[in-house]
Short mmCIF file of C-alpha atoms and ligand atoms in Angstrom, two decimals:
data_model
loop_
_atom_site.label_atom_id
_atom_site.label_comp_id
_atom_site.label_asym_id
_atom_site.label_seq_id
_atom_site.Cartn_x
_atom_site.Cartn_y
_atom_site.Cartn_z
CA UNK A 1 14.91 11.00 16.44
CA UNK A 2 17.18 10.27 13.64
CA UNK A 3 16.40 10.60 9.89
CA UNK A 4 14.32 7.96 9.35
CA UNK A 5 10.96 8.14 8.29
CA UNK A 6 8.20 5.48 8.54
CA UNK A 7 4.88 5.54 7.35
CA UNK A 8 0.79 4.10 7.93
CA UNK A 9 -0.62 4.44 4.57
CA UNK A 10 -3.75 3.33 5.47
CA UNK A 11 -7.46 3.20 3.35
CA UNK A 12 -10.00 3.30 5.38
CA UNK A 13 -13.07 1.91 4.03
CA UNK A 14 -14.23 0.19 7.11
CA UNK A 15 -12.49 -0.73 10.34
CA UNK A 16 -8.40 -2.10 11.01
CA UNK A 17 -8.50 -6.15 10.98
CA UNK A 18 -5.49 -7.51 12.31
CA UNK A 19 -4.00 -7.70 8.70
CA UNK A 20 -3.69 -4.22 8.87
CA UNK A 21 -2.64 -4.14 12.69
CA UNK A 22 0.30 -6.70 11.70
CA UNK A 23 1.59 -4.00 8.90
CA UNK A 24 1.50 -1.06 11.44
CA UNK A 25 2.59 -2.60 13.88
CA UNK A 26 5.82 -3.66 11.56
CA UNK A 27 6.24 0.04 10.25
CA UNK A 28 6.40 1.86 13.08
CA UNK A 29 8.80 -0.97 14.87
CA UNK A 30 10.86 -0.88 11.93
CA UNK A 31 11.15 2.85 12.13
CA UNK A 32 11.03 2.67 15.66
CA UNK A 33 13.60 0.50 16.11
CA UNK A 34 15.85 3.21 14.91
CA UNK A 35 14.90 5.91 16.45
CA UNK A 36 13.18 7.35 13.29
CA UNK A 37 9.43 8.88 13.55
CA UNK A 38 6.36 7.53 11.56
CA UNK A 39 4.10 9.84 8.88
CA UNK A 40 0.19 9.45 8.71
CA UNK A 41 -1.11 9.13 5.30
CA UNK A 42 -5.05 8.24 4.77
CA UNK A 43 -5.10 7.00 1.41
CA UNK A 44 -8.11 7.19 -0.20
CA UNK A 45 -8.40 8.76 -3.69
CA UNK A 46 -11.98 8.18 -4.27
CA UNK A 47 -13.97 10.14 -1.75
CA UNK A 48 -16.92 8.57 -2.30
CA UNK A 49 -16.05 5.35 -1.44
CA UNK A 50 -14.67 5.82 1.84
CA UNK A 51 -16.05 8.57 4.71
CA UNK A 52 -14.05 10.93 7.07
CA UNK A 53 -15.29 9.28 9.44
CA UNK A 54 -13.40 5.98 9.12
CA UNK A 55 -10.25 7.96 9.12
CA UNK A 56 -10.95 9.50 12.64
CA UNK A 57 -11.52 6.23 13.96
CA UNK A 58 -8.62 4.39 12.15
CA UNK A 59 -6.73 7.19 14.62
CA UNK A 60 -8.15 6.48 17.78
CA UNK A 61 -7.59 2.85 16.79
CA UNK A 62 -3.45 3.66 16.69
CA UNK A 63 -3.68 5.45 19.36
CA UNK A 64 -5.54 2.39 21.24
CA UNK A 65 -2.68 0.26 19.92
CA UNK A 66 0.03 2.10 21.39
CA UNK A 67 1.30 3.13 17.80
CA UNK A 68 1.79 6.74 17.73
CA UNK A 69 2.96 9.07 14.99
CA UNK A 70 4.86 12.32 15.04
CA UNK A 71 3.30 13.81 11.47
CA UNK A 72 0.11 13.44 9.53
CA UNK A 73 -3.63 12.28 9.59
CA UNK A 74 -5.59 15.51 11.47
CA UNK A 75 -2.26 16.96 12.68
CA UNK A 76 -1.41 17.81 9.82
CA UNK A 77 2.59 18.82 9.36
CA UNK A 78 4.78 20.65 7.04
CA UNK A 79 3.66 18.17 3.63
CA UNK A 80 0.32 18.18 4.45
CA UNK A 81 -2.71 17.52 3.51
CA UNK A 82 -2.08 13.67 4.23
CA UNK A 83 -5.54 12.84 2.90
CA UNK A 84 -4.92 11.83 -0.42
CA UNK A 85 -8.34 13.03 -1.32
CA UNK A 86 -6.97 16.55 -0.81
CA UNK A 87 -4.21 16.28 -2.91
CA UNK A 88 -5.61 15.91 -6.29
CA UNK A 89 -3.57 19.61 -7.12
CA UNK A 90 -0.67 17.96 -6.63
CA UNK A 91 -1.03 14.39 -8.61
CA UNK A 92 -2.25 16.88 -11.78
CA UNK A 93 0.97 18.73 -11.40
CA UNK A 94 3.00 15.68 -11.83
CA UNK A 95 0.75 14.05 -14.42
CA UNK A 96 1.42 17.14 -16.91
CA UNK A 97 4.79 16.21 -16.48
CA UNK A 98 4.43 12.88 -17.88
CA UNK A 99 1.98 13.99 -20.28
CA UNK A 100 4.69 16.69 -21.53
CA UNK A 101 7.47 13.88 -21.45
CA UNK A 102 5.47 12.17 -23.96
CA UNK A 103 4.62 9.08 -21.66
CA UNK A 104 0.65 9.20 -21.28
CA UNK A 105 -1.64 7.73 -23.98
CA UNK A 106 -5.40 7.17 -23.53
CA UNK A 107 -6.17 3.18 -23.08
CA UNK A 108 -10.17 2.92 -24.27
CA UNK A 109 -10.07 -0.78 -23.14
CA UNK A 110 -12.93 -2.30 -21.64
CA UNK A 111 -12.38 -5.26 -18.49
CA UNK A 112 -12.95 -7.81 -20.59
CA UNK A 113 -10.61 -6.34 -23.16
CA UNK A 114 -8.20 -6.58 -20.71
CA UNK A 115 -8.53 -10.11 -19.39
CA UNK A 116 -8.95 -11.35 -22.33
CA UNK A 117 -7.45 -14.87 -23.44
CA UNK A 118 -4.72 -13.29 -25.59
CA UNK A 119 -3.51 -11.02 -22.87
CA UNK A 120 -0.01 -12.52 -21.10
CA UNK A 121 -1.25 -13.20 -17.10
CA UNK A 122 1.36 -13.15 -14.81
CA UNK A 123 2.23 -16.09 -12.01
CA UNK A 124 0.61 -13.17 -9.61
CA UNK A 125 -2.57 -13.06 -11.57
CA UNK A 126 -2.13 -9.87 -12.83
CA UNK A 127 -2.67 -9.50 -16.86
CA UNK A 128 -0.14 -7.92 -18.98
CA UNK A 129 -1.23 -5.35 -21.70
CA UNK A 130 -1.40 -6.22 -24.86
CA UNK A 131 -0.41 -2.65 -26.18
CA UNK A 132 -3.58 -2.45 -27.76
CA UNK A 133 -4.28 1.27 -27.48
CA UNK A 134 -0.57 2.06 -27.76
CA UNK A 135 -0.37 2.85 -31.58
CA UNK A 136 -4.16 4.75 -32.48
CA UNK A 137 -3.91 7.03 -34.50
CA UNK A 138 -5.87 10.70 -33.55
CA UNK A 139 -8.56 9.81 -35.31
CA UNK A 140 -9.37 6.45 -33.60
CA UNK A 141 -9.16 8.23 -30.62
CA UNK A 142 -11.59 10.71 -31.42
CA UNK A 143 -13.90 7.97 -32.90
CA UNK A 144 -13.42 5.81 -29.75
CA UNK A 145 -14.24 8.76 -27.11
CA UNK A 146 -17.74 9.41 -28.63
CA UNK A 147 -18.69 6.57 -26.63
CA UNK A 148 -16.19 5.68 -24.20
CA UNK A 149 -13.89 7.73 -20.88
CA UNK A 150 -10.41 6.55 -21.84
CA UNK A 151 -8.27 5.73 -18.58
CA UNK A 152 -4.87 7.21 -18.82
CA UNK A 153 -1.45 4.66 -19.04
CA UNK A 154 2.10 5.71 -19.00
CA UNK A 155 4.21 4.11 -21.21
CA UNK A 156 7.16 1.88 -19.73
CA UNK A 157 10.49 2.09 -21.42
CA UNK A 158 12.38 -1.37 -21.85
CA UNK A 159 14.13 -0.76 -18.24
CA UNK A 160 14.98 -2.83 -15.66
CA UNK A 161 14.41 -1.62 -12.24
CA UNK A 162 16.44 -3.59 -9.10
CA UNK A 163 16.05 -2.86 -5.47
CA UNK A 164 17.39 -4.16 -2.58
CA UNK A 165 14.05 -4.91 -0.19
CA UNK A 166 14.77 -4.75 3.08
CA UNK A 167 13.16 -8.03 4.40
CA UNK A 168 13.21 -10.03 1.04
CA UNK A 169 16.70 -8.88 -0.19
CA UNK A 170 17.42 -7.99 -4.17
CA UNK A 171 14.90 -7.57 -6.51
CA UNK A 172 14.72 -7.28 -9.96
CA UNK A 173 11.72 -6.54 -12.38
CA UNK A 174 11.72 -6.51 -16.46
CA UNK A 175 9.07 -3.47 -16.28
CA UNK A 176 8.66 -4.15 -19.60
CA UNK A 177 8.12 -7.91 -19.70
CA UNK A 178 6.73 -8.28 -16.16
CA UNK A 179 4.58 -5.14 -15.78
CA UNK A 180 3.69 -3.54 -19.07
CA UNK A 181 2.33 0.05 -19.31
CA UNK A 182 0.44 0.60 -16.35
CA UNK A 183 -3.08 2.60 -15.82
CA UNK A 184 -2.29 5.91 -13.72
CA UNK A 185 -5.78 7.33 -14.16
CA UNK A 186 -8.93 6.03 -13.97
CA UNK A 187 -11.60 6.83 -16.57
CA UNK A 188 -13.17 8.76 -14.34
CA UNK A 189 -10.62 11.22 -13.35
CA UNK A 190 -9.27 9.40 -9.87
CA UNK A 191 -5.48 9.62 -9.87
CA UNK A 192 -4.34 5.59 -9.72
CA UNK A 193 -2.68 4.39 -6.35
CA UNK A 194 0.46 3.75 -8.10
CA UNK A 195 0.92 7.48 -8.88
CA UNK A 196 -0.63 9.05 -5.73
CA UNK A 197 1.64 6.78 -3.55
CA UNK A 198 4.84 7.12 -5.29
CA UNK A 199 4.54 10.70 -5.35
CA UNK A 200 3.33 11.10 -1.50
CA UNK A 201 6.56 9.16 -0.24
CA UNK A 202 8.69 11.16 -1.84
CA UNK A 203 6.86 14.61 -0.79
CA UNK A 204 6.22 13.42 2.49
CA UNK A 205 9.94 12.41 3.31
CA UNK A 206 9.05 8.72 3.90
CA UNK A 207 12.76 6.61 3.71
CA UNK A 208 11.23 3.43 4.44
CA UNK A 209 7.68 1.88 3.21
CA UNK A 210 7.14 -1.82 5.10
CA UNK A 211 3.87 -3.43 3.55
CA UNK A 212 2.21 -6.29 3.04
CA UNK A 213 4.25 -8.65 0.20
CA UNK A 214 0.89 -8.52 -1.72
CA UNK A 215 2.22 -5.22 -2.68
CA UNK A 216 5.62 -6.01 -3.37
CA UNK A 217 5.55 -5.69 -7.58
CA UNK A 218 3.97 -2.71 -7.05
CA UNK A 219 7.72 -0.93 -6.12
CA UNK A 220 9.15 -1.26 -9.38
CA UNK A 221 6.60 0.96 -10.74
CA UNK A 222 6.42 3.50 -7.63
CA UNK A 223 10.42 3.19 -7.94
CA UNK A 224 10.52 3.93 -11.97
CA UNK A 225 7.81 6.86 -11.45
CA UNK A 226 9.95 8.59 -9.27
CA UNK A 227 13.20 8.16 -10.82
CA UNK A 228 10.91 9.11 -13.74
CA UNK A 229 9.45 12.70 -11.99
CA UNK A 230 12.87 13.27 -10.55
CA UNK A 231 11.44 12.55 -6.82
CA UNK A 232 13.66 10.45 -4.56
CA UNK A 233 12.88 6.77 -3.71
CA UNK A 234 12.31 5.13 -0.47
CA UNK A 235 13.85 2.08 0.85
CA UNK A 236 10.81 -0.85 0.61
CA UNK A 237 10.42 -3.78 3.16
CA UNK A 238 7.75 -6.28 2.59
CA UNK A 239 6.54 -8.61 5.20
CA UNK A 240 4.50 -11.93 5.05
CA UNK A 241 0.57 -11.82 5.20
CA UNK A 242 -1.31 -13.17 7.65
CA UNK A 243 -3.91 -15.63 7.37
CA UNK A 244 -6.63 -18.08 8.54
CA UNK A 245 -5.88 -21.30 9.36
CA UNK A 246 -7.42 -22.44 5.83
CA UNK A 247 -4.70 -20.38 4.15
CA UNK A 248 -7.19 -17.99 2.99
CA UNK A 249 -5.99 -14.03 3.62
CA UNK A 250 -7.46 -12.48 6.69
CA UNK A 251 -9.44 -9.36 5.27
CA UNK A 252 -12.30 -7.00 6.09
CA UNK A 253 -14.83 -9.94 5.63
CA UNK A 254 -13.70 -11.34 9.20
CA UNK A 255 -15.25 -8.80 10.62
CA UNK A 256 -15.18 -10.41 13.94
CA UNK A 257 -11.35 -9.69 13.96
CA UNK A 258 -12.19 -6.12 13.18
CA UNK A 259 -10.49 -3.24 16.02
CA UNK A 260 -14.14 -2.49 16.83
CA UNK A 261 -14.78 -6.13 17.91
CA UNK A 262 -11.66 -6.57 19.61
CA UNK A 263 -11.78 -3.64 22.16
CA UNK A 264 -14.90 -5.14 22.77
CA UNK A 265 -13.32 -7.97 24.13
CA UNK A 266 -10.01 -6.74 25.36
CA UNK A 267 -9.95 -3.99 28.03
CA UNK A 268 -6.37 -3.00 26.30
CA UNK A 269 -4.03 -3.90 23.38
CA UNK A 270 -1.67 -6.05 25.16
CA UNK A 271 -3.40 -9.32 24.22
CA UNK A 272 -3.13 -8.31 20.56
CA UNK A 273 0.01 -6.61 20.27
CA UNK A 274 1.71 -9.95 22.20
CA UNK A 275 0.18 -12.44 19.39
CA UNK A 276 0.71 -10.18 16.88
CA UNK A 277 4.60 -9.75 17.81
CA UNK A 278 4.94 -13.72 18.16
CA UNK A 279 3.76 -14.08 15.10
CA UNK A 280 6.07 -11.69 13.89
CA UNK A 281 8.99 -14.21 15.58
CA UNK A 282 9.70 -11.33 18.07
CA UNK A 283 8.55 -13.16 21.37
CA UNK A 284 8.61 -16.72 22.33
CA UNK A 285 5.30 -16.99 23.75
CA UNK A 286 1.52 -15.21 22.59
CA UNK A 287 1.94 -13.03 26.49
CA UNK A 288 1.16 -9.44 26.32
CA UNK A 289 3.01 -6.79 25.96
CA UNK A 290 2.82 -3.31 24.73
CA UNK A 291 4.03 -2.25 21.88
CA UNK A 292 6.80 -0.04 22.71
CA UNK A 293 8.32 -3.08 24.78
CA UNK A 294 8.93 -4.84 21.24
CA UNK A 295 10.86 -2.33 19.87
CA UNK A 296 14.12 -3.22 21.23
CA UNK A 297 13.64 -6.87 20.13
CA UNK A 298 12.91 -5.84 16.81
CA UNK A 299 15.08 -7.43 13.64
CA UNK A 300 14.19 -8.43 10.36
CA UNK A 301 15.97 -11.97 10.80
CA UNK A 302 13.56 -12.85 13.06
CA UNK A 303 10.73 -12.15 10.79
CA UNK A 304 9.15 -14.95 8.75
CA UNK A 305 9.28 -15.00 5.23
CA UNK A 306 6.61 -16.93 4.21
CA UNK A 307 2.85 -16.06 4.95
CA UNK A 308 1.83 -16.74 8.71
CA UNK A 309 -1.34 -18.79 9.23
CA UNK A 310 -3.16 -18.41 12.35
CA UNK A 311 -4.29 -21.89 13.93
CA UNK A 312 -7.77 -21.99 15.08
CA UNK A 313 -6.83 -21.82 18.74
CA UNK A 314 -5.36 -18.48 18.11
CA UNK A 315 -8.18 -17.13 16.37
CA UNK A 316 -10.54 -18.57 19.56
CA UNK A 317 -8.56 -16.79 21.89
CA UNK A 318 -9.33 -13.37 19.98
CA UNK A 319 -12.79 -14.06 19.26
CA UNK A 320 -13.96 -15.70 22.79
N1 LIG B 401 -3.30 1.95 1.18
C1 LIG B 401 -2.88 0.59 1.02
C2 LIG B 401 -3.70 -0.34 1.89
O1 LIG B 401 -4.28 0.09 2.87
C3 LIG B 401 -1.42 0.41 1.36
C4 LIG B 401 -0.57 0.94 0.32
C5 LIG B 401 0.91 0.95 0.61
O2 LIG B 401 1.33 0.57 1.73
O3 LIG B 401 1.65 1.36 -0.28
O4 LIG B 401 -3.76 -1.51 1.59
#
């Protein structure tokens, strides 16, 4: 094994759909592909909303794939726990270290607040803030949490933040102008994803994150929080999303895509895997394989850019 370290960040609130199978599968052959290992890390910071149980079977579910990992999930390892719902200890840590830089205010702003018409919205869809609860003064605070939980927002200086993304080349965000400050807790307590996973692939040792390109203006603020807590930044490789032959994104809702459906149908992975890595531009042909065969074929030139849409006789072969 060499130094590189992959990761499955999964949250399990119901089963893997091939979405999800697509980004594993990506990880670990990125990772794979050079030798490094892959870290387990079941992301879910609201307990309620997502059971144990889903974990445990989101791990037989790798294992059914063929995509094993060295650290993490219920091994456990050296920068355990890798549930983020046991690691609230460590998210407060770092969040009185903002808080003492000076970089946390309480945001009492309500959804619609926050969506509405004079708030800047992004190509993405994603709404700038206005700033409004920047500037209160103590007392407006103190009025304004008689009746409301203020979330928790770190300030963003004027910065710019570039990386170099491993399937999508340079990037370069305003944070700013692009992202504003961002919330890092919830009203309710829950530690934000941005935090939780920026600090967990630092601690855990991760040197590459691949995920979905839905997530890719997420790294400048995962990249400027660590820079920002003095925690060391991964490399990030986004890939394209899959989805259904009307464009729309494959997701939970096609349930009948779901791992539990499919190994129904299929007696073993190799079915999947072999679509899954010709979508991925790794094989000429939808044949099976296994997954470990793809990992020498594995490059990033070969790996569309744009999102992948599944024709309907693709989708009939899985769900016949
Ligand atoms: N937990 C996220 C998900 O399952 C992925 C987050 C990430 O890869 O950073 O969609």
């Amino acid at each position: 094994m060499n130094n590189t370290v992959g990761r499955f960040a999964p949250t399990p609130s119901g089963r893997m759909h091939l979405g999800n199978v697509f980004c594993a599968l990506l990880s670990w052959l990125s990772a794979r592909s050079k030798g490094g290992s892959i870290v387990l890390r079941i992301e879910v910071l609201d307990t309620q909303r997502a059971p144990r149980h889903f974990a445990d079977l989101l791990e037989q579910d790798f294992r059914w794939l063929g995509l094993f990992w060295e650290e993490g999930g219920s091994f456990g390892g050296p920068n355990g726990s890798y549930y983020q719902s046991e690691r609230t200890e460590i998210y407060l840590e770092y969040y009185a270290r903002l808080e003492k830089m000076g970089l946390i205010y309480p945001c009492f702003c309500s959804r619609a607040e926050l969506h509405s018409a004079e708030a800047p919205h992004m190509s993405d869809g994603r709404f700038l803030y206005t700033g409004r609860c920047r500037n209160l003064t103590e007392e407006q605070r103190k009025e304004l949490q008689k009746t409301r939980k203020p979330a928790a927002r770190v300030l963003v200086p004027e910065k710019t933040i570039c990386f170099d993304d491993l399937h999508y080349g340079p990037q370069k965000e305003e944070l700013h102008i692009e992202c504003g400050d961002f919330v890092i807790r919830r009203g309710d307590g829950v530690f934000a994803y941005q935090l939780a996973t920026a600090i967990d692939d630092a601690l855990m040792g991760v040197t590459e994150v691949i995920r979905g390109n839905d997530l890719l203006s997420s790294s400048p603020r995962q990249i400027w929080l660590q820079q920002t807590l003095g925690l060391p930044s991964p490399e990030y490789g986004h890939i394209p999303l899959l989805t259904a032959p009307d464009g729309r994104r494959l997701s939970k809702r096609d349930g009948d895509l779901d791992l539990g459906a499919l190994q129904k149908r299929f007696p073993g992975p190799e079915p999947i895997i072999g679509m899954l890595g010709y979508l991925a531009g790794l094989i000429d042909r939808p044949e099976p394989v296994k997954a470990e065969e793809l990992i020498p074929l594995f490059s990033w030139d070969k790996v569309p850019k744009e999102d992948i849409s599944m024709t309907a006789e693709m989708l009939n072969e899985l769900q016949r």
